[in-house]
CSV table of C-alpha atoms in Angstrom, one decimal:
chain,number,residue,atom,x,y,z
J,1,MET,CA,91.1,106.3,92.8
J,2,LEU,CA,94.1,108.8,94.8
J,3,ALA,CA,97.2,106.1,95.0
J,4,GLY,CA,96.2,105.3,91.0
J,5,CYS,CA,96.5,108.5,89.8
J,6,ALA,CA,98.5,111.1,92.1
J,7,ALA,CA,101.6,110.0,91.6
J,8,HIS,CA,101.5,111.1,87.8
J,9,ASP,CA,105.3,112.4,87.8
J,10,PRO,CA,107.7,110.4,85.5
J,11,PRO,CA,107.9,107.2,86.9
J,12,PRO,CA,111.7,106.6,88.8
J,13,ALA,CA,115.0,105.4,87.2
J,14,ALA,CA,114.9,102.5,85.8
J,15,GLY,CA,116.9,99.1,87.6
J,16,GLY,CA,114.0,98.5,89.7
J,17,ARG,CA,115.0,94.9,91.1
J,18,PRO,CA,112.8,92.1,92.5
J,19,SER,CA,110.8,92.8,96.1
J,20,PRO,CA,113.1,90.5,99.2
J,21,SER,CA,110.3,89.2,100.5
J,22,ALA,CA,108.2,87.6,98.2
J,23,THR,CA,109.0,85.0,95.7
J,24,PRO,CA,109.4,85.7,92.1
J,25,THR,CA,106.7,84.9,90.2
J,26,SER,CA,108.1,84.3,86.5
J,27,GLY,CA,104.7,83.5,85.1
J,28,LEU,CA,104.0,87.0,86.2
J,29,ALA,CA,107.4,88.7,84.7
J,30,ALA,CA,106.9,86.4,81.7
J,31,ALA,CA,103.4,88.0,81.2
J,32,LEU,CA,104.5,91.7,81.0
J,33,ILE,CA,104.9,93.6,78.2
J,34,PRO,CA,107.4,94.5,76.3
J,35,ALA,CA,109.4,98.2,75.4
J,36,PRO,CA,106.2,99.8,72.9
J,37,PRO,CA,107.2,101.1,69.3
J,38,GLY,CA,109.2,105.0,70.7
J,39,MET,CA,109.4,103.8,74.6
J,40,ARG,CA,112.1,103.3,76.5
J,41,LEU,CA,111.9,101.3,80.1
J,42,ALA,CA,111.7,103.8,82.8
J,43,TYR,CA,110.7,101.4,85.3
J,44,GLY,CA,111.2,97.4,86.6
J,45,PRO,CA,110.5,94.7,85.9
J,46,GLU,CA,109.9,94.4,89.4
J,47,TYR,CA,108.1,92.0,90.8
J,48,GLY,CA,107.3,90.4,93.9
J,49,ALA,CA,104.2,91.3,97.3
J,50,TYR,CA,102.6,93.8,95.6
J,51,GLY,CA,101.7,96.2,98.9
J,52,SER,CA,105.9,95.7,98.4
J,53,LEU,CA,106.1,96.8,95.3
J,54,GLN,CA,108.5,100.4,95.6
J,55,ALA,CA,105.6,101.1,92.3
J,56,THR,CA,102.8,100.2,94.4
J,57,GLN,CA,105.1,101.9,97.5
J,58,ARG,CA,105.1,105.4,95.9
J,59,GLY,CA,101.1,105.8,95.4
J,60,LEU,CA,100.5,104.9,99.1
J,61,ALA,CA,103.3,107.7,100.0
J,62,ALA,CA,101.4,110.0,97.8
J,63,LEU,CA,97.9,108.9,98.8
J,64,ARG,CA,99.2,110.3,102.7
J,65,GLN,CA,100.4,113.6,101.3
J,66,ALA,CA,97.8,114.3,99.9
J,67,LYS,CA,94.2,115.6,101.7
J,68,LEU,CA,91.2,115.1,100.0
J,69,ASP,CA,87.6,116.8,99.7
J,70,ARG,CA,86.0,113.4,99.8
J,71,PRO,CA,88.2,110.9,102.1
J,72,GLN,CA,86.4,107.5,100.8
J,73,CYS,CA,87.3,108.6,97.0
J,74,ALA,CA,91.0,107.9,98.0
J,75,MET,CA,90.9,104.2,96.3
J,76,SER,CA,88.1,104.4,94.8
J,77,GLY,CA,88.0,102.2,91.4
J,78,GLN,CA,91.6,100.0,92.0
J,79,LEU,CA,93.2,97.3,94.0
J,80,ASP,CA,93.5,98.4,97.4
J,81,ALA,CA,97.3,97.1,98.6
J,82,THR,CA,96.4,97.2,102.3
J,83,VAL,CA,93.9,94.9,102.5
J,84,PRO,CA,96.2,92.2,103.3
J,85,GLU,CA,95.0,89.6,100.4
J,86,ILE,CA,95.8,92.1,98.0
J,87,GLY,CA,99.1,93.3,99.2
J,88,LYS,CA,100.5,90.6,99.7
J,89,ALA,CA,99.3,88.4,96.6
J,90,PRO,CA,101.6,87.4,93.4
J,91,ALA,CA,102.7,91.1,91.7
J,92,ALA,CA,104.9,92.1,88.4
J,93,VAL,CA,105.5,95.8,87.4
J,94,VAL,CA,106.5,97.8,84.8
J,95,ALA,CA,106.8,101.0,83.1
J,96,PHE,CA,108.1,102.4,80.0
J,97,VAL,CA,108.0,106.6,78.9
J,98,SER,CA,108.9,108.8,76.0
J,99,ASP,CA,108.7,112.4,75.7
J,100,LYS,CA,104.9,112.5,75.6
J,101,LEU,CA,103.6,109.1,77.6
J,102,SER,CA,103.9,106.7,80.1
J,103,ILE,CA,103.0,103.2,80.3
J,104,THR,CA,102.2,100.7,83.1
J,105,GLN,CA,101.3,98.2,83.2
J,106,ALA,CA,100.7,95.6,86.7
J,107,LEU,CA,99.5,91.6,86.8
J,108,VAL,CA,98.2,90.9,90.4
J,109,ALA,CA,98.0,87.0,90.8
J,110,LEU,CA,95.0,87.4,94.0
J,111,PRO,CA,94.0,84.0,95.3
J,112,PRO,CA,91.7,81.3,93.8
J,113,GLY,CA,88.2,82.7,94.4
J,114,LYS,CA,88.8,86.1,95.7
J,115,ALA,CA,90.4,87.2,92.2
J,116,ALA,CA,87.5,90.3,91.1
J,117,LEU,CA,88.3,93.4,90.0
J,118,PRO,CA,87.1,96.4,91.9
J,119,PRO,CA,84.2,98.6,91.8
J,120,PRO,CA,83.7,101.1,89.4
J,121,VAL,CA,84.6,104.4,90.6
J,122,ALA,CA,82.1,105.4,93.2
J,123,LYS,CA,79.3,108.2,91.5
J,124,GLU,CA,80.3,110.7,94.6
J,125,CYS,CA,84.0,110.2,93.1
J,126,ARG,CA,84.0,111.0,89.4
J,127,SER,CA,84.9,114.6,90.9
J,128,TYR,CA,86.7,115.8,93.5
J,129,HIS,CA,89.7,117.5,94.7
J,130,ALA,CA,92.4,116.8,96.9
J,131,THR,CA,95.4,119.7,97.9
J,132,ILE,CA,98.5,117.8,97.0
J,133,GLY,CA,101.4,120.8,98.7
J,134,ASP,CA,100.3,124.1,98.1
J,135,ALA,CA,98.5,122.5,94.7
J,136,GLN,CA,94.7,122.0,95.0
J,137,VAL,CA,94.0,119.6,92.3
J,138,ARG,CA,90.6,118.5,90.7
J,139,TYR,CA,89.7,115.0,89.5
J,140,THR,CA,87.8,114.1,87.1
J,141,THR,CA,87.1,110.7,86.2
J,142,GLU,CA,84.7,109.7,82.6
J,143,GLN,CA,84.2,105.8,82.4
J,144,VAL,CA,84.8,104.6,78.7
J,145,ARG,CA,83.8,101.7,76.5
J,146,ALA,CA,86.1,98.6,77.1
J,147,PRO,CA,87.1,95.8,75.3
J,148,ARG,CA,85.7,93.1,75.5
J,149,LEU,CA,88.4,90.9,77.3
J,150,GLY,CA,89.2,88.4,79.8
J,151,ALA,CA,86.5,87.6,82.6
J,152,GLU,CA,86.3,91.2,84.0
J,153,SER,CA,86.9,94.4,81.8
J,154,ARG,CA,86.6,98.5,82.5
J,155,ALA,CA,88.2,101.3,81.3
J,156,PHE,CA,88.6,104.5,82.2
J,157,VAL,CA,90.2,108.0,81.4
J,158,THR,CA,90.5,110.9,84.5
J,159,THR,CA,91.8,114.2,84.4
J,160,THR,CA,94.0,116.2,86.9
J,161,SER,CA,94.1,120.0,87.0
J,162,GLY,CA,96.0,122.3,89.5
J,163,GLY,CA,99.0,123.8,90.3
J,164,GLY,CA,99.6,125.1,86.5
J,165,ARG,CA,99.4,121.8,85.2
J,166,ARG,CA,96.9,118.8,83.4
J,167,LEU,CA,97.6,115.2,82.9
J,168,GLN,CA,95.3,112.8,81.1
J,169,ILE,CA,95.2,109.4,83.1
J,170,GLY,CA,93.6,106.0,81.5
J,171,ALA,CA,93.1,103.4,83.3
J,172,GLY,CA,92.3,100.0,82.3
J,173,MET,CA,91.8,97.1,84.0
J,174,VAL,CA,91.6,93.1,82.9
J,175,ARG,CA,90.5,90.4,84.6
J,176,HIS,CA,92.5,86.4,83.7
J,177,ARG,CA,91.4,83.7,85.2
J,178,ASN,CA,92.8,85.2,88.5
J,179,VAL,CA,95.2,87.9,87.1
J,180,VAL,CA,94.2,91.4,87.5
J,181,MET,CA,96.0,93.2,84.8
J,182,THR,CA,95.8,97.4,85.3
J,183,ILE,CA,97.4,99.7,82.1
J,184,LEU,CA,98.0,102.9,83.0
J,185,LEU,CA,98.3,105.3,80.1
J,186,VAL,CA,99.2,108.8,81.7
J,187,GLY,CA,99.7,112.0,79.3
J,188,SER,CA,98.4,115.6,78.0
J,189,THR,CA,95.3,113.9,76.5
J,190,ILE,CA,94.5,109.9,76.5
J,191,LYS,CA,92.3,108.9,73.8
J,192,PRO,CA,90.4,106.0,74.4
J,193,ALA,CA,91.1,104.0,71.4
J,194,ASP,CA,95.0,104.1,72.3
J,195,LEU,CA,93.6,103.2,76.2
J,196,ARG,CA,91.4,100.3,74.5
J,197,ARG,CA,94.6,99.0,71.9
J,198,ASN,CA,97.2,99.1,74.5
J,199,ILE,CA,95.0,97.0,77.1
J,200,ALA,CA,94.2,94.8,73.9
J,201,ASP,CA,97.7,93.7,73.1
J,202,ALA,CA,98.8,94.1,77.0
J,203,TYR,CA,95.9,91.1,77.0
J,204,GLU,CA,96.8,88.7,74.1
J,205,ARG,CA,100.5,88.8,75.5
J,206,LEU,CA,99.4,88.1,79.9
J,207,ALA,CA,96.8,85.4,78.1
J,208,LYS,CA,98.9,83.7,75.5
J,209,VAL,CA,101.8,83.3,79.1
J,210,VAL,CA,98.8,82.9,81.6
J,211,LYS,CA,97.4,79.5,80.7
């Protein structure tokens, strides 16, 4: 879970480019959400092999820099880009930001017959600590009701606190055919209703584009 939740500083500047190591997937790029009202583009759109995307690499780098009291929780509840069939899968990502919120969407087209959401956040991983530099950060995760969309759907909210900073990360995942969609909302407070609305809006576009 850390790779998806530790690197939640403001996204990099706009201008992400296609990964040179993978063929662009026009369907996934077209299925990405446009800028929500009041938000501006912060990153992307970027597309290519999931494991080679700059956004993915930033998450993995954050993971390597952190020391967890429960190391098995690092990837709990999220797609693991170090698994070859996931890391090589075509993907697209985009991020938007406002003064109070960031929204990141990722679409990953997994191989036929291999598409599935990762297991829910393990019970022992719903609360743990990480040492990131000189800061001690606590991660507490609560599963919340997800909208019933696609073949599978899931949602949870993680609260991070430490180093004088507190953030909440709302994560939603939906599988549509062989595409796994992830939505991350990061801000001081993430309401489950707002998370569900963003999941539903993003899925509506995905389902129209990817038939």
